[in-house]
Coordinates of C-alpha atoms and ligand atoms in Angstrom, one line a residue:
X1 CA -7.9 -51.6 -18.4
X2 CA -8.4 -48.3 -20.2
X3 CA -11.4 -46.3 -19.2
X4 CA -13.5 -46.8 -22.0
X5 CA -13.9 -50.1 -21.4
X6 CA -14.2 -49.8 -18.2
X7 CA -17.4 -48.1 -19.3
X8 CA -18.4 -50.3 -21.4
X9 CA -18.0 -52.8 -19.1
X10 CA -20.3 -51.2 -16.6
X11 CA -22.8 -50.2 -19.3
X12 CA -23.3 -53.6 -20.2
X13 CA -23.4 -54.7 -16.3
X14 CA -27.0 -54.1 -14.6
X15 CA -25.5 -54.6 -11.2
X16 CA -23.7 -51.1 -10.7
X17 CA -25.6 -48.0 -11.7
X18 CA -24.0 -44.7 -12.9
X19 CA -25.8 -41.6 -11.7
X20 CA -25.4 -40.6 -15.7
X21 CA -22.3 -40.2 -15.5
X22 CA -19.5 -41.6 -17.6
X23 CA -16.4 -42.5 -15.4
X24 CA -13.9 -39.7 -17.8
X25 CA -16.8 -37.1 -16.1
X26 CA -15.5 -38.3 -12.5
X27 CA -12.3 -36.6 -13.1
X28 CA -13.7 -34.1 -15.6
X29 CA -16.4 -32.7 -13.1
X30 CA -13.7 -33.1 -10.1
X31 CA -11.2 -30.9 -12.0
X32 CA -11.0 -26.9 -11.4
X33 CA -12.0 -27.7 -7.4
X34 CA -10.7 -31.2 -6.8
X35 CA -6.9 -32.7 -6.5
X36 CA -5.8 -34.4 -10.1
X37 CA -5.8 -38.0 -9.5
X38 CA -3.0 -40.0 -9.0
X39 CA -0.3 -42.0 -9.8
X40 CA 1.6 -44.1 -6.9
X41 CA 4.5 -44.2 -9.3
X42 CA 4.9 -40.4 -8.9
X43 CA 5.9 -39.7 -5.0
X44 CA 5.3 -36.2 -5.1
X45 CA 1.6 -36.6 -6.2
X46 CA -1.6 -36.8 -3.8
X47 CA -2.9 -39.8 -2.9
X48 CA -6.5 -40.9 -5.0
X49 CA -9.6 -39.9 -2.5
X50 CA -12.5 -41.9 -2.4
X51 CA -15.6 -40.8 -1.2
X52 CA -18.6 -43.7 0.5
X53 CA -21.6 -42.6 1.8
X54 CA -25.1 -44.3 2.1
X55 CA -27.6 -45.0 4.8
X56 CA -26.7 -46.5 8.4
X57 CA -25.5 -50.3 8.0
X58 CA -26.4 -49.6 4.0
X59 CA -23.1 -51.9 3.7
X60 CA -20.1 -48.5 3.6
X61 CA -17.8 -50.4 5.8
X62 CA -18.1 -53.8 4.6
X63 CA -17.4 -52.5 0.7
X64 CA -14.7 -50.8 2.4
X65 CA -13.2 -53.4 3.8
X66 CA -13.5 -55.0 0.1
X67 CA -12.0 -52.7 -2.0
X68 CA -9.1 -52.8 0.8
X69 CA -8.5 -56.2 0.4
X70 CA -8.3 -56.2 -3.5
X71 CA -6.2 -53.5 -3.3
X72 CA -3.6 -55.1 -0.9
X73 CA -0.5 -54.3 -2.9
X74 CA -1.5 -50.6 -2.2
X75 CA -1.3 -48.3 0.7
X76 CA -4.9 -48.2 1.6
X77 CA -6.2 -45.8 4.4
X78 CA -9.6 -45.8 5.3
X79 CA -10.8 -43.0 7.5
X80 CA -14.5 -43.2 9.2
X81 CA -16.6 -40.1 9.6
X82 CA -17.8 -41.7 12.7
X83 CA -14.2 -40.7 14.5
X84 CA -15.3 -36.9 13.9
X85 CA -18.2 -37.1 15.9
X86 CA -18.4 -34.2 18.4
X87 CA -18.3 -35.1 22.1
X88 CA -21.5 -35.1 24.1
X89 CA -21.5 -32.9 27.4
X90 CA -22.6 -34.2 30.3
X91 CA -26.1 -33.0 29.8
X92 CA -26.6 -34.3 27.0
X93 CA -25.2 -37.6 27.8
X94 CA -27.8 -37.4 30.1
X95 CA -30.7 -37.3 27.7
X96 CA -29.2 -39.1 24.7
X97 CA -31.9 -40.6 23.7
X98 CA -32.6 -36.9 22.6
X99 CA -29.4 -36.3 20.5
X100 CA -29.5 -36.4 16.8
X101 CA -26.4 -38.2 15.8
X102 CA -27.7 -38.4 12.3
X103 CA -27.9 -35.1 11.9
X104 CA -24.6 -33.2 9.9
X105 CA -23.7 -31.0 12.8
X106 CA -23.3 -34.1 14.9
X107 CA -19.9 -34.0 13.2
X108 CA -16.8 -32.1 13.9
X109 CA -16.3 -31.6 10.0
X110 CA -13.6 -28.9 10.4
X111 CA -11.1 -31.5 12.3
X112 CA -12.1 -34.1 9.6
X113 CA -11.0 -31.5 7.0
X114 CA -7.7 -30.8 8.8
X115 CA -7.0 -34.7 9.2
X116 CA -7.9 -35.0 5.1
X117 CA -5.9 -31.9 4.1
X118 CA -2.6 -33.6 6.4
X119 CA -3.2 -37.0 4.7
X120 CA -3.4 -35.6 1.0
X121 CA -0.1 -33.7 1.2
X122 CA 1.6 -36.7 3.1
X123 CA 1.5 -36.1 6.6
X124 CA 1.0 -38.6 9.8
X125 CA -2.1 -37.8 11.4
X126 CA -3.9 -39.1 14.6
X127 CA -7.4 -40.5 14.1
X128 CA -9.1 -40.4 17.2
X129 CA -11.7 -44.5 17.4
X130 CA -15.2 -43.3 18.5
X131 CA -16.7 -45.4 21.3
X132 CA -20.4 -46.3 19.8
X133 CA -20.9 -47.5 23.8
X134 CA -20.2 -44.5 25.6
X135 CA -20.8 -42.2 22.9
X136 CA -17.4 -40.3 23.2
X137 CA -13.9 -40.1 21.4
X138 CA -10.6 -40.3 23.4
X139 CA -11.4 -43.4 25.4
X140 CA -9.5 -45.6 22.4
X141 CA -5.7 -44.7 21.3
X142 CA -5.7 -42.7 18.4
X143 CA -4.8 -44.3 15.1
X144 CA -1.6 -43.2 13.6
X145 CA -1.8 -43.2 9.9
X146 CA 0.6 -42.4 7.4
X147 CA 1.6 -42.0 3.8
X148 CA -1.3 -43.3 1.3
X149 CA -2.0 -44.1 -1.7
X150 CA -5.7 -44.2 -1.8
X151 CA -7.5 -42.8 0.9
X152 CA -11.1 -44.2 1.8
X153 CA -13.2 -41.5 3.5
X154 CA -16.4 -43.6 4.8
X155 CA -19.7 -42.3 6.5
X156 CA -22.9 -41.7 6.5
X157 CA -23.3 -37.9 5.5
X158 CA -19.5 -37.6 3.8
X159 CA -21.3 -36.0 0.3
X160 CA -23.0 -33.0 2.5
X161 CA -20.5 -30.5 2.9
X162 CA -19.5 -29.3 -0.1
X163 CA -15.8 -29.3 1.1
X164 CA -15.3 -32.4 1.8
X165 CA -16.9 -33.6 -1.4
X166 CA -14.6 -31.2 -3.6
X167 CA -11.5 -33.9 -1.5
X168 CA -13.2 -36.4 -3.5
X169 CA -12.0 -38.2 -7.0
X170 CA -14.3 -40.9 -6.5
X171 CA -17.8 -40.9 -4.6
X172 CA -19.7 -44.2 -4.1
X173 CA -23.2 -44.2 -2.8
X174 CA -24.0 -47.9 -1.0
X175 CA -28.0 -47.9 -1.5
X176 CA -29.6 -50.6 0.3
X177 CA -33.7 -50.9 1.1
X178 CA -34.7 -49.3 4.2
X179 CA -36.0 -52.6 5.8
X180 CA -32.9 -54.4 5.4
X181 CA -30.6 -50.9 6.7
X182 CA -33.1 -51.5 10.2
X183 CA -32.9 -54.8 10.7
X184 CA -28.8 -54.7 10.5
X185 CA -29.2 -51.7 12.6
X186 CA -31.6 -53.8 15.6
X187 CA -28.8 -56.7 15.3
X188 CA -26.0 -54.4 15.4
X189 CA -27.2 -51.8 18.3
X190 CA -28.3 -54.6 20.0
X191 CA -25.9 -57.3 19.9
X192 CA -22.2 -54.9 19.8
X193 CA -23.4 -51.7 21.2
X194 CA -25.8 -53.8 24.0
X195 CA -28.6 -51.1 23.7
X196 CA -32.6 -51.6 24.3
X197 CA -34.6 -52.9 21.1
X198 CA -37.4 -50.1 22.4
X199 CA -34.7 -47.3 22.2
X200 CA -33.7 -48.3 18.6
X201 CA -36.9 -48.3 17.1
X202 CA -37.1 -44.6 19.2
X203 CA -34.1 -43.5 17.8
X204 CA -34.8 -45.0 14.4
X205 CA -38.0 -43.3 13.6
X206 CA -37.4 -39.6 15.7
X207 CA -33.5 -39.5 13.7
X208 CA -31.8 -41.5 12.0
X209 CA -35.5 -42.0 9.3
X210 CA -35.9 -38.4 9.1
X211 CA -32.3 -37.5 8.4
X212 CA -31.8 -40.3 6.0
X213 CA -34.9 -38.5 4.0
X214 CA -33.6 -35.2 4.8
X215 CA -30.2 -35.0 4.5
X216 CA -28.3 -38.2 3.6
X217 CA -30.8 -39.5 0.1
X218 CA -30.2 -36.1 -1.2
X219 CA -26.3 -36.5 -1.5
X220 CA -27.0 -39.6 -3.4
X221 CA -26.6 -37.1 -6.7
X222 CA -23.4 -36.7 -5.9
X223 CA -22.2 -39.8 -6.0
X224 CA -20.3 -41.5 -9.0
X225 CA -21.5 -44.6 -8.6
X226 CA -24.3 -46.3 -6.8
X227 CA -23.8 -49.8 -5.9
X228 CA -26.8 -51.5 -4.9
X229 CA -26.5 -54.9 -2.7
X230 CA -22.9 -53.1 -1.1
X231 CA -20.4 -56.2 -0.5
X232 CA -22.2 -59.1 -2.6
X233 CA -21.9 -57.1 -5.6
X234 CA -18.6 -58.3 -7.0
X235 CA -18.9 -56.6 -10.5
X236 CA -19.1 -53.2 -8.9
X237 CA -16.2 -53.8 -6.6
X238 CA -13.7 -55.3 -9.1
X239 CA -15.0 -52.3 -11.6
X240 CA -14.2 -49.9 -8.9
X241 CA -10.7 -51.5 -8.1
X242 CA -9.9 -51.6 -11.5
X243 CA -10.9 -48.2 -12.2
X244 CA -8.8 -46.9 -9.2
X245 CA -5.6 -49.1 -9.7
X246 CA -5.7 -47.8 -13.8
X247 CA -5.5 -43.8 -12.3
X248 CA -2.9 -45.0 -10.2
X249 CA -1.2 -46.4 -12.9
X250 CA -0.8 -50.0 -11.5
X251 CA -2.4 -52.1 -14.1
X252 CA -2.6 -55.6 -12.9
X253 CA 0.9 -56.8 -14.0
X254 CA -0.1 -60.6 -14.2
X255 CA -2.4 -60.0 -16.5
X256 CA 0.4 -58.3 -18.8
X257 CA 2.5 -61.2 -17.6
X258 CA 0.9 -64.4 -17.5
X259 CA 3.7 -65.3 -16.1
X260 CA 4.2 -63.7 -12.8
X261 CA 2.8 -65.2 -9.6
X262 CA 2.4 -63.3 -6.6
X263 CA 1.8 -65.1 -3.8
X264 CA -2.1 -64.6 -2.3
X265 CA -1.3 -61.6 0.1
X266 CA -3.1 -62.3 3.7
X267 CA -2.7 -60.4 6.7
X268 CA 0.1 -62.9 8.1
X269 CA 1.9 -62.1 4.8
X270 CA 1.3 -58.3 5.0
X271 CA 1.7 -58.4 8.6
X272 CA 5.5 -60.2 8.0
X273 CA 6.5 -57.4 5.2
X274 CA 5.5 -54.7 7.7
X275 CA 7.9 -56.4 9.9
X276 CA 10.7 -56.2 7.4
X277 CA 10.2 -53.6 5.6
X278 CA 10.5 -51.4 8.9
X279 CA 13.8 -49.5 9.5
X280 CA 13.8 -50.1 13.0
X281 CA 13.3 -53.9 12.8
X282 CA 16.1 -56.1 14.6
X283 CA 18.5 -58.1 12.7
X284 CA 17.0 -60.7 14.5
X285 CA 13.5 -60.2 13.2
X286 CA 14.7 -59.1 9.9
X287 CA 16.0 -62.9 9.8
X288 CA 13.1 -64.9 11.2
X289 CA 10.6 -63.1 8.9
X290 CA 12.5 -62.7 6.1
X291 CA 13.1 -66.7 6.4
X292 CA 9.6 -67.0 6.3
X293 CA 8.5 -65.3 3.7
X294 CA 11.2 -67.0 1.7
X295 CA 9.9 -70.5 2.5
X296 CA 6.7 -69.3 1.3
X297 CA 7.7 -68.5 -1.9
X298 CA 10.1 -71.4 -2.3
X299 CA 7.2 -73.8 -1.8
X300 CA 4.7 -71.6 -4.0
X301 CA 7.7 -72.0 -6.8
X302 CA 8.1 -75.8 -6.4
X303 CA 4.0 -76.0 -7.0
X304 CA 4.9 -74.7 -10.7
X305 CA 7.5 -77.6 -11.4
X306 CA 6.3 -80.3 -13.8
X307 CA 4.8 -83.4 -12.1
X308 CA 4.1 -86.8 -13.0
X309 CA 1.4 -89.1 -11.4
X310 CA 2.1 -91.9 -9.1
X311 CA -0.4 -94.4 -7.4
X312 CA 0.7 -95.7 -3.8
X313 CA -1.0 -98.1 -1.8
X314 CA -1.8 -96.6 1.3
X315 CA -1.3 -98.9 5.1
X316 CA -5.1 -99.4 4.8
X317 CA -4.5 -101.2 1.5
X318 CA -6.3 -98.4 -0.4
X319 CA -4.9 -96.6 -3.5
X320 CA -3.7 -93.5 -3.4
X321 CA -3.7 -91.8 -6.8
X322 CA -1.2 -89.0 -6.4
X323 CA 2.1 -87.5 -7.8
X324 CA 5.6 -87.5 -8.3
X325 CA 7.9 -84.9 -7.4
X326 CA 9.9 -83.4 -10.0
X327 CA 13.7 -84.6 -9.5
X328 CA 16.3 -82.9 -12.0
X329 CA 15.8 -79.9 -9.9
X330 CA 18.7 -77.0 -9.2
X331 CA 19.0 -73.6 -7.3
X332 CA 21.2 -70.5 -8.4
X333 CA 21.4 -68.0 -6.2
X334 CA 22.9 -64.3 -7.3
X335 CA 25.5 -63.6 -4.5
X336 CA 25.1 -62.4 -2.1
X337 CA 21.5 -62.1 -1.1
X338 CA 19.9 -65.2 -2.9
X339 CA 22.5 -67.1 -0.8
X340 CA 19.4 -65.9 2.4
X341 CA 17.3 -68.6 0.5
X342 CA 19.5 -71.3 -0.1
X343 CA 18.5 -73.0 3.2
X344 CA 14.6 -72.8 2.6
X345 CA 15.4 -74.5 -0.6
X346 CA 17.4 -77.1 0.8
X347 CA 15.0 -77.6 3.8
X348 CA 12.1 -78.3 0.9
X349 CA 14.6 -80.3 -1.8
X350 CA 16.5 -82.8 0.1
X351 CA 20.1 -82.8 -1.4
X352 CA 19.6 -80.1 -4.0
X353 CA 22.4 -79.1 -5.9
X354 CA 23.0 -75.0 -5.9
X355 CA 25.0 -72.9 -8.1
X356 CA 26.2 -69.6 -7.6
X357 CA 26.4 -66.4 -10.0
X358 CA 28.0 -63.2 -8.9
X359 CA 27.3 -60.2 -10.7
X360 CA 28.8 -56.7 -10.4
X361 CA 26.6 -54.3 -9.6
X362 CA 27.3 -50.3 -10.7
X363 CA 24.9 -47.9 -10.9
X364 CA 22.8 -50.6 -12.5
X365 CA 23.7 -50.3 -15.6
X366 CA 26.9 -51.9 -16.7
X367 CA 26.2 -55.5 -15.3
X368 CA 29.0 -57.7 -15.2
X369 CA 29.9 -61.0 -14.7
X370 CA 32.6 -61.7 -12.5
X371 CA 31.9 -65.5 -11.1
X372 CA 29.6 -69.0 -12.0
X373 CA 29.7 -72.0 -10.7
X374 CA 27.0 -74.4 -11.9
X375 CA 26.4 -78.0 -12.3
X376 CA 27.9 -79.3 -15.2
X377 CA 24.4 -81.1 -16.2
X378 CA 22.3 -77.8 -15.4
X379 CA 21.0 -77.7 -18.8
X380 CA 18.5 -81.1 -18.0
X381 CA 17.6 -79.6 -14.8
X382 CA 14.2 -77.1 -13.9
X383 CA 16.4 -74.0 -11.9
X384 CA 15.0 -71.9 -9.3
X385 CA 16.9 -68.7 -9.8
X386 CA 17.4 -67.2 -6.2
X387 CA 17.6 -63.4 -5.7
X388 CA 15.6 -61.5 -2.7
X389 CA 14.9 -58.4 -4.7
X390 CA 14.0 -58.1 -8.2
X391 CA 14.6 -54.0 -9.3
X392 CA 15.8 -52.9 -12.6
X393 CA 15.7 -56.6 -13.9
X394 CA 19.3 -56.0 -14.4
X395 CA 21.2 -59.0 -12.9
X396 CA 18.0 -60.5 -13.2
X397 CA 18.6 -60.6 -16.9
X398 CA 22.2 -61.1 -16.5
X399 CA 22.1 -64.6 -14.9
X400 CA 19.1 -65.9 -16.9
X401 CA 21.7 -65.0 -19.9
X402 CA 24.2 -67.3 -18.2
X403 CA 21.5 -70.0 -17.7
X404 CA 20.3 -69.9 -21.2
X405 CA 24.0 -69.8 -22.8
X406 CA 24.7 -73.5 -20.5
X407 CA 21.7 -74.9 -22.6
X408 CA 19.0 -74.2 -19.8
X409 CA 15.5 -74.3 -21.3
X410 CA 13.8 -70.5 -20.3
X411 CA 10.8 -72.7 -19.7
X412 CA 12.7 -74.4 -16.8
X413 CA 13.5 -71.8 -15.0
X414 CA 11.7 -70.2 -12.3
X415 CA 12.5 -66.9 -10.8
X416 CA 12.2 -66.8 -7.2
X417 CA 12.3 -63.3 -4.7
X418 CA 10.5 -61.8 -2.0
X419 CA 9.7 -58.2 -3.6
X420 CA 9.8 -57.4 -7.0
X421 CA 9.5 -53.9 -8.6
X422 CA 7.3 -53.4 -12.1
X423 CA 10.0 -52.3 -13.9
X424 CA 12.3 -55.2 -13.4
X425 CA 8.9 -57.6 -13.8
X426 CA 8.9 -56.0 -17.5
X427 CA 12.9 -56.2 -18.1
X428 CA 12.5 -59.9 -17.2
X429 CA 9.4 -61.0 -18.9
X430 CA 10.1 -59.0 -21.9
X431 CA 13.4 -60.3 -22.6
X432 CA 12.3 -64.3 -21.4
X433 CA 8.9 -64.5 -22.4
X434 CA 8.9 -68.0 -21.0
X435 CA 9.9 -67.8 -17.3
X436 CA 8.3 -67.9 -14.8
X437 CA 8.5 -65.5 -11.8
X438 CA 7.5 -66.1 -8.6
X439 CA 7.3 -63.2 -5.7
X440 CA 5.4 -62.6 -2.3
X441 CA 5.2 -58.9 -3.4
X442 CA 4.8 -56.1 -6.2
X443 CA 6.1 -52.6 -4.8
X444 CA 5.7 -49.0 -6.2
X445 CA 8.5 -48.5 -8.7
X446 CA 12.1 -47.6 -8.3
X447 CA 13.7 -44.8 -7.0
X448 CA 16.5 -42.1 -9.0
X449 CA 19.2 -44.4 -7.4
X450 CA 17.2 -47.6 -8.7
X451 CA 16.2 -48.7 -5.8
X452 CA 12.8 -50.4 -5.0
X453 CA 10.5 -48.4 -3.5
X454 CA 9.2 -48.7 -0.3
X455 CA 11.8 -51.6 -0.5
X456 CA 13.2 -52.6 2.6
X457 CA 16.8 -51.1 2.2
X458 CA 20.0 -53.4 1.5
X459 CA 18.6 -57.0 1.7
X460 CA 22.1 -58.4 1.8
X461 CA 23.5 -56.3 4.6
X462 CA 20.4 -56.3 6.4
X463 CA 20.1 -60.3 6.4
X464 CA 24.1 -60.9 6.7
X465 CA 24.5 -58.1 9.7
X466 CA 26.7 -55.8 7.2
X467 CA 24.7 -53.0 7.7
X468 CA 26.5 -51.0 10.7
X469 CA 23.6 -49.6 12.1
X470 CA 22.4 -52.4 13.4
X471 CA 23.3 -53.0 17.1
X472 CA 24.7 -56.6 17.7
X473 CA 23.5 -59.0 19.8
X474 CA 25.8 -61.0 21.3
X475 CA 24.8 -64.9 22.5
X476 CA 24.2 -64.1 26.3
X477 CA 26.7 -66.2 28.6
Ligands
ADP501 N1 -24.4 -57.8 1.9 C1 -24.6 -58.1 3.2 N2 -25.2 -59.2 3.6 C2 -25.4 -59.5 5.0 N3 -25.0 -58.7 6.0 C3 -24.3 -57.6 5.6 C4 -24.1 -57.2 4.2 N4 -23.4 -56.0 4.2 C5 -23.2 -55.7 5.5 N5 -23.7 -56.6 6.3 C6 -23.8 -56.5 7.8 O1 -24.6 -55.4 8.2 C7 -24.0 -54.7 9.2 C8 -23.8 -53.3 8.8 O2 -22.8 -53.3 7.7 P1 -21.7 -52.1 7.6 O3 -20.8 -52.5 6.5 O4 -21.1 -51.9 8.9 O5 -22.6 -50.9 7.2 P2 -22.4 -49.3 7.4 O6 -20.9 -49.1 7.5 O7 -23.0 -48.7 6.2 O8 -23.1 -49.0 8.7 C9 -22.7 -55.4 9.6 O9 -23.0 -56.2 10.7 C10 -22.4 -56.2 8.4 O10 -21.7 -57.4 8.7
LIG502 N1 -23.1 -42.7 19.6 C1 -23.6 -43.0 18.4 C2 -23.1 -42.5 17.3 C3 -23.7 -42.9 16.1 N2 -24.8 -43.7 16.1 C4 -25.4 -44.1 14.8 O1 -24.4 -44.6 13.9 C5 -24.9 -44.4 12.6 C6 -23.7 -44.2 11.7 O2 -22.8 -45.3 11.6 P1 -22.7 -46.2 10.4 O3 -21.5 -47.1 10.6 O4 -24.0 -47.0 10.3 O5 -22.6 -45.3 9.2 C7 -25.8 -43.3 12.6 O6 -27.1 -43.7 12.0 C8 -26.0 -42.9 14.0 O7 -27.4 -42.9 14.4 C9 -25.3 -44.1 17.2 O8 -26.3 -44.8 17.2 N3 -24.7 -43.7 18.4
MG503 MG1 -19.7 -48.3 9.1

């Protein structure tokens, strides 16, 4: 969506409220100080910094944890101004029911602006967990965090220092009543951080009031965008995902391409691309998860095959008013990685017939032909075209020609693989309208050699143990 109507989508939306401020002005006021914004597409840009501050238990973290989740297909790091709080000395452990940890010194800002500066030009840093309980840092592991494409900075007085807020290309202000910010706070000091009802009211009313009056309402200028109700309201979260993936220059690609599925990303899914997308995972690994993943999609691809219904009688003498698998079915698989999901196919299509197509690859641009062998009725049949990695769209389009020349509707065929890149989603949709393609993941774009970025390398030799980096392990005796 382009920005404008963005705006006037927001405009006409009572639920989020613009500090008077159009959403070009975000980048216009953040420009001369502030980074440019983003696009993922471009590796050597910085990542897009968004700014969240509001009360204590306003709702920051849980419309964090939102805007996360829709943006799953991105690298998303979140960083908590709560992990720069300074350490307490032992006196002042002591007595700290007398320590202001509402108050902006509280906070080690110079280590929070080293950690931001390494993150915006790309660098691992360690972020250190703050222990609520014991009031210190370094009892939790640090948090390695890497390469990002959006970086979330969250807390309750990010806006005050005017360096950290020049960081910013987004800020977000999460304004919630007073009464509703306490009683989360009694449940939450209470119930996770086990402390005395009697000392949160203290602290409440000698600290964290006073500052919020003092020092964190008058940031509330600064922000953007104000979002009242944080995590319940929907239209200000999707606006703000929207607004962030358009300056990244992701626009949602099924809604170009009505017809590309992506298969609903949970952390099981997420958690299983980590695994093979990682360098240093084992052929072993690579396998299971890859395997997987590939069953996943193979059974999100049957649910788009045509159906008719059925009624059976169930053993109770009931009907059961159902439906009927589709049967003219086929697989092709583009040699040699779509051969990795000719078993999850066959494990979910008793008996299916699979062709093969073998296509030439060099430097991706000459495609050629070199071997087919296909079922001689393929043309009456729905085909799952097989192929782990959809890039330029090359041999993509190359078999889908093959199909179409043996008489194979492009409505019957259904293009299955585990990561896809944008570029080869546009090849293939814009040259077959009318298939459909079905993937567990969209990545970043394609590198100057063509190949999918992050990717996960050579699926082929990584799956089929060609790749001679791997160690092998032998069946022990
Ligand atoms: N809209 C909401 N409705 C009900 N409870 C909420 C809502 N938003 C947050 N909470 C709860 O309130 C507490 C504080 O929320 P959190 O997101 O951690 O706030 P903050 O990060 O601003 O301190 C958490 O226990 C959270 O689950
Ligand atoms: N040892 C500490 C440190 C901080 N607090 C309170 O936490 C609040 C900030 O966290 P949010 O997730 O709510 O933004 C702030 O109001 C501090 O008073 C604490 O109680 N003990
Ligand atoms: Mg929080």
């Amino acid at each position: 969506m382009g920005t404008n109507s963005a705006v006037d989508l927001m405009e006409f939306s009572s639920e989020v409220h613009f500090s008077g401020v159009y959403m070009n002005d975000i980048e216009q006021r953040n420009a001369g100080t502030e980074q440019p914004t983003t696009s993922a597409t471009d590796m050597n840009k910085q990542p897009f910094v968004i700014g969240v501050a509001g009360g204590a238990a306003s709702g920051k973290t849980s419309v964090c944890d939102m805007i996360i989740q829709q943006l799953h297909d991105q690298r998303v790091v979140l960083v908590n101004q709560d992990s720069f709080y300074h350490n307490l000395t032992e006196e002042e452990l002591i007595r700290v029911q007398d320590y202001n940890f509402d108050h902006p010194e509280a906070f080690d800002t110079e280590h929070l602006l080293r950690v931001m500066d390494k993150l915006k030009c790309g660098q691992a840093v360690d972020i250190p967990k703050y222990d609520f309980k014991g009031c210190k840092s370094g009892v939790f592991p640090a948090r390695r965090v890497n390469l990002a494409d959006v970086i979330i900075l969250e807390g309750i007085l990010v806006f005050h220092d005017p360096r950290v807020r020049a960081l910013m290309n987004m800020k977000i202000f999460v304004d919630t009543d007073a009464d509703i910010r306490l009683a989360r706070r009694i449940k939450r000091d209470t119930a996770d951080n086990a402390r005395d009802i009697g000392a949160v009211l203290d602290q409440y009313s000698k600290f964290v009031k006073p500052a919020f009056d003092d020092f964190i309402l008058p940031t509330k200028k600064y922000a953007d965008i104000i979002i009242p109700r944080g995590r319940d309201n929907h239209v200000a979260i999707d606006l703000i995902v929207q607004h962030i993936r358009t300056k990244l220059g992701q626009h949602d690609l099924c809604k170009i391409h009505p017809n590309l599925y992506v298969i609903q990303s949970t952390f099981q899914i997420r958690g299983m691309h980590t695994l093979i997308r990682d360098s240093q995972t084992t052929k072993h690994d690579f396998i299971f998860y890859s395997d997987r993943l590939i069953r996943l999609v193979v059974e999100h691809g049957l649910g788009h095959l045509p159906f008719t219904e059925k009624q059976v009688f169930t053993p109770t003498g009931s009907v059961y008013s159902g439906v009927d698998f589709c049967k003219r079915l086929c697989g092709v698989s583009i040699i040699r990685s779509g051969e990795s999901m000719e078993n999850a196919l066959r494990a979910c299509c008793k008996g299916i017939k699979i062709g093969k197509i073998l296509i030439h690859r060099e430097g991706d641009n000459g495609q050629q032909l070199i071997y087919e062998k296909l079922p001689k009725d393929i043309s009456d049949r729905h085909v799952l075209l097989l192929d782990p990695i959809l890039g330029t769209g090359n041999s993509a389009v190359q078999a889908i020609s093959l199909l179409l020349k043996k008489g194979v509707p492009e409505s019957n065929i259904i293009f299955l693989n585990l990561i896809s890149a944008p570029q080869g989603v546009h090849e293939v949709c814009k040259s077959f309208p009318r298939i459909k393609i079905v993937t567990s993941d969209i990545d970043i774009g394609l590198n100057e050699d063509f190949r999918v970025i992050p990717g996960m390398g050579e699926f082929g030799d990584r799956y089929f143990g060609t790749d001679d980096d791997q160690q092998e392990v032998l069946p022990s005796q």
